[in-house]
JSON list of C-alpha atoms in Angstrom, two decimals:
[
{"chain": "A", "resi": 1, "resn": "MET", "atom": "CA", "xyz": [-12.65, 23.28, -4.92]},
{"chain": "A", "resi": 2, "resn": "LYS", "atom": "CA", "xyz": [-14.89, 21.45, -2.43]},
{"chain": "A", "resi": 3, "resn": "GLN", "atom": "CA", "xyz": [-13.71, 18.10, -1.16]},
{"chain": "A", "resi": 4, "resn": "ASN", "atom": "CA", "xyz": [-16.09, 15.18, -1.17]},
{"chain": "A", "resi": 5, "resn": "PRO", "atom": "CA", "xyz": [-16.91, 14.37, 2.50]},
{"chain": "A", "resi": 6, "resn": "ASP", "atom": "CA", "xyz": [-17.08, 10.66, 1.71]},
{"chain": "A", "resi": 7, "resn": "GLN", "atom": "CA", "xyz": [-13.64, 10.81, 0.09]},
{"chain": "A", "resi": 8, "resn": "THR", "atom": "CA", "xyz": [-12.27, 12.68, 3.12]},
{"chain": "A", "resi": 9, "resn": "ALA", "atom": "CA", "xyz": [-13.63, 9.98, 5.42]},
{"chain": "A", "resi": 10, "resn": "ASP", "atom": "CA", "xyz": [-12.14, 7.24, 3.23]},
{"chain": "A", "resi": 11, "resn": "ASP", "atom": "CA", "xyz": [-8.74, 8.96, 3.25]},
{"chain": "A", "resi": 12, "resn": "SER", "atom": "CA", "xyz": [-8.89, 9.30, 7.04]},
{"chain": "A", "resi": 13, "resn": "ARG", "atom": "CA", "xyz": [-9.71, 5.61, 7.48]},
{"chain": "A", "resi": 14, "resn": "SER", "atom": "CA", "xyz": [-6.86, 4.70, 5.10]},
{"chain": "A", "resi": 15, "resn": "ASP", "atom": "CA", "xyz": [-4.36, 6.83, 7.09]},
{"chain": "A", "resi": 16, "resn": "GLU", "atom": "CA", "xyz": [-5.47, 5.21, 10.34]},
{"chain": "A", "resi": 17, "resn": "ALA", "atom": "CA", "xyz": [-5.16, 1.74, 8.81]},
{"chain": "A", "resi": 18, "resn": "THR", "atom": "CA", "xyz": [-1.62, 2.43, 7.60]},
{"chain": "A", "resi": 19, "resn": "ASN", "atom": "CA", "xyz": [-0.41, 2.97, 11.17]},
{"chain": "A", "resi": 20, "resn": "SER", "atom": "CA", "xyz": [-2.67, 0.41, 12.83]},
{"chain": "A", "resi": 21, "resn": "PRO", "atom": "CA", "xyz": [-1.29, -2.57, 14.75]},
{"chain": "A", "resi": 22, "resn": "LEU", "atom": "CA", "xyz": [-4.18, -4.49, 13.20]},
{"chain": "A", "resi": 23, "resn": "ALA", "atom": "CA", "xyz": [-2.60, -4.06, 9.76]},
{"chain": "A", "resi": 24, "resn": "ASP", "atom": "CA", "xyz": [0.67, -5.44, 11.18]},
{"chain": "A", "resi": 25, "resn": "HIS", "atom": "CA", "xyz": [-1.24, -8.40, 12.63]},
{"chain": "A", "resi": 26, "resn": "VAL", "atom": "CA", "xyz": [-3.09, -9.16, 9.38]},
{"chain": "A", "resi": 27, "resn": "TYR", "atom": "CA", "xyz": [0.15, -8.83, 7.40]},
{"chain": "A", "resi": 28, "resn": "GLY", "atom": "CA", "xyz": [1.84, -11.34, 9.70]},
{"chain": "A", "resi": 29, "resn": "GLU", "atom": "CA", "xyz": [-1.07, -13.77, 9.57]},
{"chain": "A", "resi": 30, "resn": "ILE", "atom": "CA", "xyz": [-1.29, -13.74, 5.77]},
{"chain": "A", "resi": 31, "resn": "LEU", "atom": "CA", "xyz": [2.49, -14.12, 5.49]},
{"chain": "A", "resi": 32, "resn": "SER", "atom": "CA", "xyz": [2.39, -17.06, 7.92]},
{"chain": "A", "resi": 33, "resn": "GLN", "atom": "CA", "xyz": [-0.19, -18.74, 5.70]},
{"chain": "A", "resi": 34, "resn": "ILE", "atom": "CA", "xyz": [2.04, -18.14, 2.67]},
{"chain": "A", "resi": 35, "resn": "LEU", "atom": "CA", "xyz": [5.09, -19.54, 4.48]},
{"chain": "A", "resi": 36, "resn": "SER", "atom": "CA", "xyz": [3.14, -22.66, 5.43]},
{"chain": "A", "resi": 37, "resn": "GLY", "atom": "CA", "xyz": [2.99, -23.65, 1.77]},
{"chain": "A", "resi": 38, "resn": "SER", "atom": "CA", "xyz": [-0.79, -23.90, 1.66]},
{"chain": "A", "resi": 39, "resn": "LEU", "atom": "CA", "xyz": [-0.78, -21.75, -1.50]},
{"chain": "A", "resi": 40, "resn": "GLU", "atom": "CA", "xyz": [1.18, -22.44, -4.67]},
{"chain": "A", "resi": 41, "resn": "VAL", "atom": "CA", "xyz": [3.01, -19.60, -6.42]},
{"chain": "A", "resi": 42, "resn": "GLY", "atom": "CA", "xyz": [0.55, -18.12, -8.91]},
{"chain": "A", "resi": 43, "resn": "ALA", "atom": "CA", "xyz": [-2.48, -19.08, -6.83]},
{"chain": "A", "resi": 44, "resn": "LYS", "atom": "CA", "xyz": [-5.17, -16.53, -6.06]},
{"chain": "A", "resi": 45, "resn": "LEU", "atom": "CA", "xyz": [-5.47, -15.37, -2.46]},
{"chain": "A", "resi": 46, "resn": "PRO", "atom": "CA", "xyz": [-8.82, -14.97, -0.69]},
{"chain": "A", "resi": 47, "resn": "SER", "atom": "CA", "xyz": [-10.64, -11.75, -1.55]},
{"chain": "A", "resi": 48, "resn": "GLU", "atom": "CA", "xyz": [-10.43, -8.60, 0.57]},
{"chain": "A", "resi": 49, "resn": "ASN", "atom": "CA", "xyz": [-13.96, -9.27, 1.81]},
{"chain": "A", "resi": 50, "resn": "ASP", "atom": "CA", "xyz": [-12.98, -12.82, 2.77]},
{"chain": "A", "resi": 51, "resn": "TYR", "atom": "CA", "xyz": [-10.01, -11.55, 4.76]},
{"chain": "A", "resi": 52, "resn": "CYS", "atom": "CA", "xyz": [-12.27, -8.98, 6.47]},
{"chain": "A", "resi": 53, "resn": "ARG", "atom": "CA", "xyz": [-14.46, -11.83, 7.68]},
{"chain": "A", "resi": 54, "resn": "ILE", "atom": "CA", "xyz": [-11.54, -14.11, 8.58]},
{"chain": "A", "resi": 55, "resn": "PHE", "atom": "CA", "xyz": [-9.75, -11.49, 10.71]},
{"chain": "A", "resi": 56, "resn": "SER", "atom": "CA", "xyz": [-12.79, -9.42, 11.75]},
{"chain": "A", "resi": 57, "resn": "VAL", "atom": "CA", "xyz": [-11.20, -6.20, 10.52]},
{"chain": "A", "resi": 58, "resn": "SER", "atom": "CA", "xyz": [-12.17, -3.38, 8.15]},
{"chain": "A", "resi": 59, "resn": "ARG", "atom": "CA", "xyz": [-11.35, -3.38, 4.47]},
{"chain": "A", "resi": 60, "resn": "PRO", "atom": "CA", "xyz": [-8.73, -0.57, 4.75]},
{"chain": "A", "resi": 61, "resn": "ILE", "atom": "CA", "xyz": [-6.80, -2.74, 7.22]},
{"chain": "A", "resi": 62, "resn": "VAL", "atom": "CA", "xyz": [-6.74, -5.64, 4.75]},
{"chain": "A", "resi": 63, "resn": "GLN", "atom": "CA", "xyz": [-5.80, -3.33, 1.89]},
{"chain": "A", "resi": 64, "resn": "VAL", "atom": "CA", "xyz": [-2.82, -1.97, 3.82]},
{"chain": "A", "resi": 65, "resn": "ALA", "atom": "CA", "xyz": [-1.62, -5.49, 4.69]},
{"chain": "A", "resi": 66, "resn": "LEU", "atom": "CA", "xyz": [-1.90, -6.63, 1.07]},
{"chain": "A", "resi": 67, "resn": "ALA", "atom": "CA", "xyz": [-0.21, -3.45, -0.17]},
{"chain": "A", "resi": 68, "resn": "ARG", "atom": "CA", "xyz": [2.76, -4.16, 2.10]},
{"chain": "A", "resi": 69, "resn": "LEU", "atom": "CA", "xyz": [3.01, -7.71, 0.78]},
{"chain": "A", "resi": 70, "resn": "GLY", "atom": "CA", "xyz": [2.86, -6.29, -2.73]},
{"chain": "A", "resi": 71, "resn": "ALA", "atom": "CA", "xyz": [5.61, -3.76, -2.02]},
{"chain": "A", "resi": 72, "resn": "GLY", "atom": "CA", "xyz": [7.80, -6.63, -0.87]},
{"chain": "A", "resi": 73, "resn": "GLY", "atom": "CA", "xyz": [7.20, -8.48, -4.13]},
{"chain": "A", "resi": 74, "resn": "ILE", "atom": "CA", "xyz": [5.43, -11.36, -2.39]},
{"chain": "A", "resi": 75, "resn": "VAL", "atom": "CA", "xyz": [1.98, -10.86, -3.90]},
{"chain": "A", "resi": 76, "resn": "GLU", "atom": "CA", "xyz": [0.72, -9.19, -7.05]},
{"chain": "A", "resi": 77, "resn": "ARG", "atom": "CA", "xyz": [-2.60, -7.37, -7.15]},
{"chain": "A", "resi": 78, "resn": "LYS", "atom": "CA", "xyz": [-4.36, -7.44, -10.53]},
{"chain": "A", "resi": 79, "resn": "ARG", "atom": "CA", "xyz": [-7.15, -4.94, -11.01]},
{"chain": "A", "resi": 80, "resn": "GLY", "atom": "CA", "xyz": [-10.46, -6.68, -11.43]},
{"chain": "A", "resi": 81, "resn": "SER", "atom": "CA", "xyz": [-8.96, -10.14, -10.86]},
{"chain": "A", "resi": 82, "resn": "GLY", "atom": "CA", "xyz": [-7.74, -10.19, -7.27]},
{"chain": "A", "resi": 83, "resn": "THR", "atom": "CA", "xyz": [-4.45, -10.81, -5.48]},
{"chain": "A", "resi": 84, "resn": "PHE", "atom": "CA", "xyz": [-2.06, -13.60, -6.49]},
{"chain": "A", "resi": 85, "resn": "LEU", "atom": "CA", "xyz": [0.99, -15.16, -4.84]},
{"chain": "A", "resi": 86, "resn": "LYS", "atom": "CA", "xyz": [4.01, -13.93, -6.80]},
{"chain": "A", "resi": 87, "resn": "ARG", "atom": "CA", "xyz": [6.78, -15.57, -4.78]},
{"chain": "A", "resi": 88, "resn": "ARG", "atom": "CA", "xyz": [7.07, -17.42, -1.49]},
{"chain": "A", "resi": 89, "resn": "PRO", "atom": "CA", "xyz": [9.80, -16.65, 1.04]},
{"chain": "A", "resi": 90, "resn": "SER", "atom": "CA", "xyz": [11.77, -19.62, 2.31]},
{"chain": "A", "resi": 91, "resn": "LYS", "atom": "CA", "xyz": [10.17, -21.49, 5.20]},
{"chain": "A", "resi": 92, "resn": "ARG", "atom": "CA", "xyz": [13.49, -20.98, 6.98]},
{"chain": "A", "resi": 93, "resn": "LEU", "atom": "CA", "xyz": [12.67, -17.28, 7.28]},
{"chain": "A", "resi": 94, "resn": "ALA", "atom": "CA", "xyz": [10.61, -18.13, 10.37]},
{"chain": "A", "resi": 95, "resn": "ASP", "atom": "CA", "xyz": [13.82, -19.42, 12.01]},
{"chain": "A", "resi": 96, "resn": "PHE", "atom": "CA", "xyz": [15.33, -15.93, 11.90]},
{"chain": "A", "resi": 97, "resn": "ALA", "atom": "CA", "xyz": [12.44, -13.47, 12.04]},
{"chain": "A", "resi": 98, "resn": "LYS", "atom": "CA", "xyz": [8.80, -13.25, 13.01]},
{"chain": "A", "resi": 99, "resn": "PRO", "atom": "CA", "xyz": [6.51, -12.87, 9.98]},
{"chain": "A", "resi": 100, "resn": "GLY", "atom": "CA", "xyz": [5.39, -9.45, 11.23]},
{"chain": "A", "resi": 101, "resn": "ASP", "atom": "CA", "xyz": [9.01, -8.23, 11.33]},
{"chain": "A", "resi": 102, "resn": "LEU", "atom": "CA", "xyz": [9.57, -8.85, 7.62]},
{"chain": "A", "resi": 103, "resn": "ASN", "atom": "CA", "xyz": [7.59, -5.76, 6.65]},
{"chain": "A", "resi": 104, "resn": "VAL", "atom": "CA", "xyz": [9.95, -3.51, 8.64]},
{"chain": "A", "resi": 105, "resn": "LEU", "atom": "CA", "xyz": [13.02, -5.20, 7.15]},
{"chain": "A", "resi": 106, "resn": "LEU", "atom": "CA", "xyz": [11.71, -4.82, 3.60]},
{"chain": "A", "resi": 107, "resn": "GLN", "atom": "CA", "xyz": [10.90, -1.15, 4.20]},
{"chain": "A", "resi": 108, "resn": "CYS", "atom": "CA", "xyz": [14.44, -0.66, 5.47]},
{"chain": "A", "resi": 109, "resn": "LEU", "atom": "CA", "xyz": [15.80, -2.25, 2.29]},
{"chain": "A", "resi": 110, "resn": "GLU", "atom": "CA", "xyz": [13.54, -0.13, 0.11]},
{"chain": "A", "resi": 111, "resn": "TYR", "atom": "CA", "xyz": [14.93, 3.00, 1.76]},
{"chain": "A", "resi": 112, "resn": "ARG", "atom": "CA", "xyz": [18.52, 1.78, 1.60]},
{"chain": "A", "resi": 113, "resn": "ILE", "atom": "CA", "xyz": [18.28, 1.07, -2.13]},
{"chain": "A", "resi": 114, "resn": "GLU", "atom": "CA", "xyz": [17.62, 4.75, -2.80]},
{"chain": "A", "resi": 115, "resn": "ILE", "atom": "CA", "xyz": [19.96, 6.24, -0.18]},
{"chain": "A", "resi": 116, "resn": "GLU", "atom": "CA", "xyz": [22.93, 3.91, -0.68]},
{"chain": "A", "resi": 117, "resn": "GLY", "atom": "CA", "xyz": [22.57, 3.87, -4.45]},
{"chain": "A", "resi": 118, "resn": "THR", "atom": "CA", "xyz": [23.13, 7.63, -4.40]},
{"chain": "A", "resi": 119, "resn": "ALA", "atom": "CA", "xyz": [25.87, 7.36, -1.77]},
{"chain": "A", "resi": 120, "resn": "ALA", "atom": "CA", "xyz": [27.81, 4.88, -3.91]},
{"chain": "A", "resi": 121, "resn": "ALA", "atom": "CA", "xyz": [27.71, 7.30, -6.85]},
{"chain": "A", "resi": 122, "resn": "PHE", "atom": "CA", "xyz": [29.07, 10.15, -4.72]},
{"chain": "A", "resi": 123, "resn": "ALA", "atom": "CA", "xyz": [31.72, 7.85, -3.23]},
{"chain": "A", "resi": 124, "resn": "ALA", "atom": "CA", "xyz": [32.93, 6.95, -6.73]},
{"chain": "A", "resi": 125, "resn": "LYS", "atom": "CA", "xyz": [33.24, 10.66, -7.63]},
{"chain": "A", "resi": 126, "resn": "ARG", "atom": "CA", "xyz": [34.64, 12.01, -4.37]},
{"chain": "A", "resi": 127, "resn": "ARG", "atom": "CA", "xyz": [36.58, 9.27, -2.59]},
{"chain": "A", "resi": 128, "resn": "SER", "atom": "CA", "xyz": [40.12, 10.06, -1.55]},
{"chain": "A", "resi": 129, "resn": "ASP", "atom": "CA", "xyz": [42.93, 7.52, -1.51]},
{"chain": "A", "resi": 130, "resn": "GLN", "atom": "CA", "xyz": [42.36, 7.18, 2.24]},
{"chain": "A", "resi": 131, "resn": "ASP", "atom": "CA", "xyz": [38.63, 6.58, 1.70]},
{"chain": "A", "resi": 132, "resn": "LEU", "atom": "CA", "xyz": [39.34, 3.92, -0.91]},
{"chain": "A", "resi": 133, "resn": "ALA", "atom": "CA", "xyz": [41.81, 2.22, 1.43]},
{"chain": "A", "resi": 134, "resn": "ALA", "atom": "CA", "xyz": [39.11, 2.05, 4.12]},
{"chain": "A", "resi": 135, "resn": "ILE", "atom": "CA", "xyz": [36.59, 0.56, 1.67]},
{"chain": "A", "resi": 136, "resn": "ASP", "atom": "CA", "xyz": [39.21, -1.88, 0.43]},
{"chain": "A", "resi": 137, "resn": "ALA", "atom": "CA", "xyz": [40.02, -2.98, 4.00]},
{"chain": "A", "resi": 138, "resn": "ALA", "atom": "CA", "xyz": [36.32, -3.58, 4.71]},
{"chain": "A", "resi": 139, "resn": "HIS", "atom": "CA", "xyz": [35.98, -5.44, 1.42]},
{"chain": "A", "resi": 140, "resn": "ASP", "atom": "CA", "xyz": [39.02, -7.58, 2.18]},
{"chain": "A", "resi": 141, "resn": "ARG", "atom": "CA", "xyz": [37.49, -8.53, 5.54]},
{"chain": "A", "resi": 142, "resn": "LEU", "atom": "CA", "xyz": [34.32, -9.62, 3.73]},
{"chain": "A", "resi": 143, "resn": "ARG", "atom": "CA", "xyz": [36.35, -11.64, 1.23]},
{"chain": "A", "resi": 144, "resn": "THR", "atom": "CA", "xyz": [38.25, -13.40, 4.01]},
{"chain": "A", "resi": 145, "resn": "GLU", "atom": "CA", "xyz": [35.05, -14.31, 5.83]},
{"chain": "A", "resi": 146, "resn": "ALA", "atom": "CA", "xyz": [33.32, -15.49, 2.64]},
{"chain": "A", "resi": 147, "resn": "SER", "atom": "CA", "xyz": [36.23, -17.78, 1.83]},
{"chain": "A", "resi": 148, "resn": "SER", "atom": "CA", "xyz": [35.62, -19.42, 5.22]},
{"chain": "A", "resi": 149, "resn": "GLY", "atom": "CA", "xyz": [31.93, -19.92, 4.43]},
{"chain": "A", "resi": 150, "resn": "PHE", "atom": "CA", "xyz": [30.32, -17.07, 6.36]},
{"chain": "A", "resi": 151, "resn": "ILE", "atom": "CA", "xyz": [29.84, -13.29, 6.42]},
{"chain": "A", "resi": 152, "resn": "THR", "atom": "CA", "xyz": [29.18, -11.42, 9.68]},
{"chain": "A", "resi": 153, "resn": "PRO", "atom": "CA", "xyz": [26.72, -8.52, 9.97]},
{"chain": "A", "resi": 154, "resn": "GLU", "atom": "CA", "xyz": [29.47, -6.37, 11.46]},
{"chain": "A", "resi": 155, "resn": "SER", "atom": "CA", "xyz": [31.72, -6.80, 8.42]},
{"chain": "A", "resi": 156, "resn": "ASP", "atom": "CA", "xyz": [28.89, -6.20, 5.98]},
{"chain": "A", "resi": 157, "resn": "LEU", "atom": "CA", "xyz": [27.80, -3.05, 7.81]},
{"chain": "A", "resi": 158, "resn": "ALA", "atom": "CA", "xyz": [31.39, -1.75, 7.98]},
{"chain": "A", "resi": 159, "resn": "PHE", "atom": "CA", "xyz": [31.67, -2.00, 4.19]},
{"chain": "A", "resi": 160, "resn": "HIS", "atom": "CA", "xyz": [28.51, 0.04, 3.64]},
{"chain": "A", "resi": 161, "resn": "GLN", "atom": "CA", "xyz": [29.48, 2.59, 6.29]},
{"chain": "A", "resi": 162, "resn": "ALA", "atom": "CA", "xyz": [32.91, 3.05, 4.67]},
{"chain": "A", "resi": 163, "resn": "ILE", "atom": "CA", "xyz": [31.16, 3.89, 1.40]},
{"chain": "A", "resi": 164, "resn": "ALA", "atom": "CA", "xyz": [28.91, 6.41, 3.15]},
{"chain": "A", "resi": 165, "resn": "ALA", "atom": "CA", "xyz": [32.00, 8.01, 4.74]},
{"chain": "A", "resi": 166, "resn": "ALA", "atom": "CA", "xyz": [33.61, 8.32, 1.30]},
{"chain": "A", "resi": 167, "resn": "THR", "atom": "CA", "xyz": [30.82, 10.64, 0.15]},
{"chain": "A", "resi": 168, "resn": "GLY", "atom": "CA", "xyz": [32.15, 13.35, 2.44]},
{"chain": "A", "resi": 169, "resn": "ASN", "atom": "CA", "xyz": [28.52, 14.21, 3.21]},
{"chain": "A", "resi": 170, "resn": "LEU", "atom": "CA", "xyz": [27.55, 14.13, 6.89]},
{"chain": "A", "resi": 171, "resn": "PHE", "atom": "CA", "xyz": [23.93, 13.38, 6.05]},
{"chain": "A", "resi": 172, "resn": "PHE", "atom": "CA", "xyz": [24.81, 10.08, 4.35]},
{"chain": "A", "resi": 173, "resn": "ILE", "atom": "CA", "xyz": [27.09, 9.20, 7.26]},
{"chain": "A", "resi": 174, "resn": "ASP", "atom": "CA", "xyz": [24.44, 10.08, 9.85]},
{"chain": "A", "resi": 175, "resn": "THR", "atom": "CA", "xyz": [21.76, 8.21, 7.91]},
{"chain": "A", "resi": 176, "resn": "MET", "atom": "CA", "xyz": [23.79, 5.01, 8.02]},
{"chain": "A", "resi": 177, "resn": "ARG", "atom": "CA", "xyz": [24.24, 5.50, 11.77]},
{"chain": "A", "resi": 178, "resn": "MET", "atom": "CA", "xyz": [20.52, 6.07, 12.18]},
{"chain": "A", "resi": 179, "resn": "LEU", "atom": "CA", "xyz": [19.79, 2.89, 10.23]},
{"chain": "A", "resi": 180, "resn": "GLN", "atom": "CA", "xyz": [22.42, 0.83, 12.05]},
{"chain": "A", "resi": 181, "resn": "GLU", "atom": "CA", "xyz": [20.05, -1.02, 14.38]},
{"chain": "A", "resi": 182, "resn": "GLN", "atom": "CA", "xyz": [17.58, -1.97, 11.65]},
{"chain": "A", "resi": 183, "resn": "THR", "atom": "CA", "xyz": [20.41, -2.76, 9.23]},
{"chain": "A", "resi": 184, "resn": "VAL", "atom": "CA", "xyz": [22.04, -5.15, 11.70]},
{"chain": "A", "resi": 185, "resn": "ARG", "atom": "CA", "xyz": [18.66, -6.85, 12.28]},
{"chain": "A", "resi": 186, "resn": "LEU", "atom": "CA", "xyz": [18.23, -7.16, 8.54]},
{"chain": "A", "resi": 187, "resn": "LEU", "atom": "CA", "xyz": [21.74, -8.54, 8.07]},
{"chain": "A", "resi": 188, "resn": "ARG", "atom": "CA", "xyz": [21.30, -11.10, 10.85]},
{"chain": "A", "resi": 189, "resn": "VAL", "atom": "CA", "xyz": [18.23, -12.45, 9.08]},
{"chain": "A", "resi": 190, "resn": "SER", "atom": "CA", "xyz": [19.60, -12.26, 5.55]},
{"chain": "A", "resi": 191, "resn": "LEU", "atom": "CA", "xyz": [23.08, -13.56, 6.35]},
{"chain": "A", "resi": 192, "resn": "GLY", "atom": "CA", "xyz": [21.67, -16.16, 8.74]},
{"chain": "A", "resi": 193, "resn": "MET", "atom": "CA", "xyz": [19.60, -17.57, 5.91]},
{"chain": "A", "resi": 194, "resn": "THR", "atom": "CA", "xyz": [22.59, -17.34, 3.58]},
{"chain": "A", "resi": 195, "resn": "THR", "atom": "CA", "xyz": [25.02, -19.25, 5.81]},
{"chain": "A", "resi": 196, "resn": "SER", "atom": "CA", "xyz": [22.43, -21.95, 6.44]},
{"chain": "A", "resi": 197, "resn": "SER", "atom": "CA", "xyz": [21.68, -22.27, 2.74]},
{"chain": "A", "resi": 198, "resn": "ASN", "atom": "CA", "xyz": [24.57, -22.94, 0.34]},
{"chain": "A", "resi": 199, "resn": "THR", "atom": "CA", "xyz": [28.08, -21.79, -0.51]},
{"chain": "A", "resi": 200, "resn": "ASP", "atom": "CA", "xyz": [26.98, -20.49, -3.92]},
{"chain": "A", "resi": 201, "resn": "ARG", "atom": "CA", "xyz": [24.71, -17.99, -2.21]},
{"chain": "A", "resi": 202, "resn": "ILE", "atom": "CA", "xyz": [27.58, -16.73, -0.04]},
{"chain": "A", "resi": 203, "resn": "LYS", "atom": "CA", "xyz": [29.75, -16.39, -3.14]},
{"chain": "A", "resi": 204, "resn": "ARG", "atom": "CA", "xyz": [27.05, -14.36, -4.91]},
{"chain": "A", "resi": 205, "resn": "VAL", "atom": "CA", "xyz": [26.80, -11.97, -1.95]},
{"chain": "A", "resi": 206, "resn": "ASN", "atom": "CA", "xyz": [30.59, -11.54, -1.91]},
{"chain": "A", "resi": 207, "resn": "ASP", "atom": "CA", "xyz": [30.70, -11.01, -5.69]},
{"chain": "A", "resi": 208, "resn": "GLU", "atom": "CA", "xyz": [28.10, -8.26, -5.38]},
{"chain": "A", "resi": 209, "resn": "HIS", "atom": "CA", "xyz": [30.26, -6.43, -2.85]},
{"chain": "A", "resi": 210, "resn": "THR", "atom": "CA", "xyz": [33.24, -6.83, -5.16]},
{"chain": "A", "resi": 211, "resn": "GLU", "atom": "CA", "xyz": [31.32, -5.23, -8.05]},
{"chain": "A", "resi": 212, "resn": "ILE", "atom": "CA", "xyz": [30.49, -2.24, -5.85]},
{"chain": "A", "resi": 213, "resn": "TYR", "atom": "CA", "xyz": [34.10, -1.85, -4.69]},
{"chain": "A", "resi": 214, "resn": "GLU", "atom": "CA", "xyz": [35.54, -2.10, -8.19]},
{"chain": "A", "resi": 215, "resn": "ALA", "atom": "CA", "xyz": [33.12, 0.51, -9.56]},
{"chain": "A", "resi": 216, "resn": "ILE", "atom": "CA", "xyz": [34.05, 2.95, -6.77]},
{"chain": "A", "resi": 217, "resn": "ALA", "atom": "CA", "xyz": [37.76, 2.22, -7.26]},
{"chain": "A", "resi": 218, "resn": "ALA", "atom": "CA", "xyz": [37.34, 2.93, -10.99]},
{"chain": "A", "resi": 219, "resn": "GLY", "atom": "CA", "xyz": [35.65, 6.24, -10.22]},
{"chain": "A", "resi": 220, "resn": "ASP", "atom": "CA", "xyz": [32.51, 5.27, -12.15]},
{"chain": "A", "resi": 221, "resn": "PRO", "atom": "CA", "xyz": [29.47, 6.78, -10.36]},
{"chain": "A", "resi": 222, "resn": "VAL", "atom": "CA", "xyz": [26.88, 5.29, -12.73]},
{"chain": "A", "resi": 223, "resn": "LEU", "atom": "CA", "xyz": [28.24, 1.76, -12.37]},
{"chain": "A", "resi": 224, "resn": "ALA", "atom": "CA", "xyz": [28.75, 2.17, -8.60]},
{"chain": "A", "resi": 225, "resn": "SER", "atom": "CA", "xyz": [25.15, 3.27, -8.10]},
{"chain": "A", "resi": 226, "resn": "ALA", "atom": "CA", "xyz": [23.83, 0.45, -10.30]},
{"chain": "A", "resi": 227, "resn": "ALA", "atom": "CA", "xyz": [25.96, -2.15, -8.50]},
{"chain": "A", "resi": 228, "resn": "MET", "atom": "CA", "xyz": [24.78, -0.97, -5.07]},
{"chain": "A", "resi": 229, "resn": "ARG", "atom": "CA", "xyz": [21.13, -0.86, -6.09]},
{"chain": "A", "resi": 230, "resn": "MET", "atom": "CA", "xyz": [21.38, -4.30, -7.66]},
{"chain": "A", "resi": 231, "resn": "HIS", "atom": "CA", "xyz": [23.05, -5.74, -4.55]},
{"chain": "A", "resi": 232, "resn": "LEU", "atom": "CA", "xyz": [20.34, -4.43, -2.22]},
{"chain": "A", "resi": 233, "resn": "ALA", "atom": "CA", "xyz": [17.56, -5.44, -4.61]},
{"chain": "A", "resi": 234, "resn": "ARG", "atom": "CA", "xyz": [19.00, -8.95, -4.70]},
{"chain": "A", "resi": 235, "resn": "SER", "atom": "CA", "xyz": [19.16, -8.92, -0.90]},
{"chain": "A", "resi": 236, "resn": "ARG", "atom": "CA", "xyz": [15.44, -8.17, -0.89]},
{"chain": "A", "resi": 237, "resn": "ARG", "atom": "CA", "xyz": [14.85, -10.99, -3.37]},
{"chain": "A", "resi": 238, "resn": "ARG", "atom": "CA", "xyz": [16.82, -13.42, -1.21]},
{"chain": "A", "resi": 239, "resn": "LEU", "atom": "CA", "xyz": [14.49, -12.60, 1.68]},
{"chain": "A", "resi": 240, "resn": "THR", "atom": "CA", "xyz": [11.26, -13.04, -0.26]},
{"chain": "A", "resi": 241, "resn": "ASP", "atom": "CA", "xyz": [11.95, -15.79, -2.79]},
{"chain": "A", "resi": 242, "resn": "SER", "atom": "CA", "xyz": [12.52, -19.39, -1.70]},
{"chain": "A", "resi": 243, "resn": "THR", "atom": "CA", "xyz": [13.95, -20.26, -5.12]},
{"chain": "A", "resi": 244, "resn": "GLN", "atom": "CA", "xyz": [17.05, -18.23, -4.16]},
{"chain": "A", "resi": 245, "resn": "ASP", "atom": "CA", "xyz": [17.97, -21.11, -1.83]},
{"chain": "A", "resi": 246, "resn": "LYS", "atom": "CA", "xyz": [18.78, -23.21, -4.86]},
{"chain": "A", "resi": 247, "resn": "SER", "atom": "CA", "xyz": [22.24, -23.21, -6.36]},
{"chain": "A", "resi": 248, "resn": "ASN", "atom": "CA", "xyz": [22.54, -21.58, -9.79]}
]
C-alpha cells in the first residue's frame, strides 16, 4: 500500500515537534499563563492558530504542547470546540518547580503508575517475611514523620523501593533505581507543596501509604495494585489541581 506523501510529511513534522525545545517552551508559557489565574477553570483557551501567532511557532509545536497539558489533566480538548481549562495547578507550584519542569514530572508519574501498580501486585503475592518487615519499617518511618507534620522524599522513596525489592524481580528494582533522580525531584515538589499546605493533606498522603502496606501485608495483589495506582494518581492530582490545597 502506497503512503500518502503529504501524510508522511505531516508525521515527520509531528515527530520533530514532539522532541523540540520549542514545544517545551510553549508548554511552559501556556502553563505560566494558567498559573497566573488569567483564565477561569472551564474557560476556553486561545485557538491553535492564535498560539502559533503568539509564539511564532508551527501548528505541530502548539499541538504537542497542548497534548502534554491534556495528558496532565490540566486542559481538555473538545473536538470541534477547542481547548478548555480543566483544572489549575496551585500558584505555589512555581515556588518549587519551573513551569517547563512539570511536564517531565507528570510523565514520570504516568510511568510510575503503570510500573509500580504492577510491582505492588507482585509484592503482595511474593513478599517474604523479611520483605514485609522492610516495607513495614519504611512505612513506620513515614508514619513517624507524618505525625510530626512532614514527610521527607528519602522516606517516601525508601517505601516504594522496598516494595520493588519485594517483587524479587531485578527489573522492577533496577527501574526504581533508574527513576530515583526524577522521583526525588518529583517528591521534593509534591511534598514541598504538601508541607506548606495543610495537615489534612499530609494525613491523606500517609493514609494512602498505609492502604498500600496493608494490602501487601494481606497478600491481596488486586487491592495492592489498586491502592498503589490510586496513590500515584492522587499525587498527580495534587500537582495539577489547586483545589487539593483545601481541607476536606
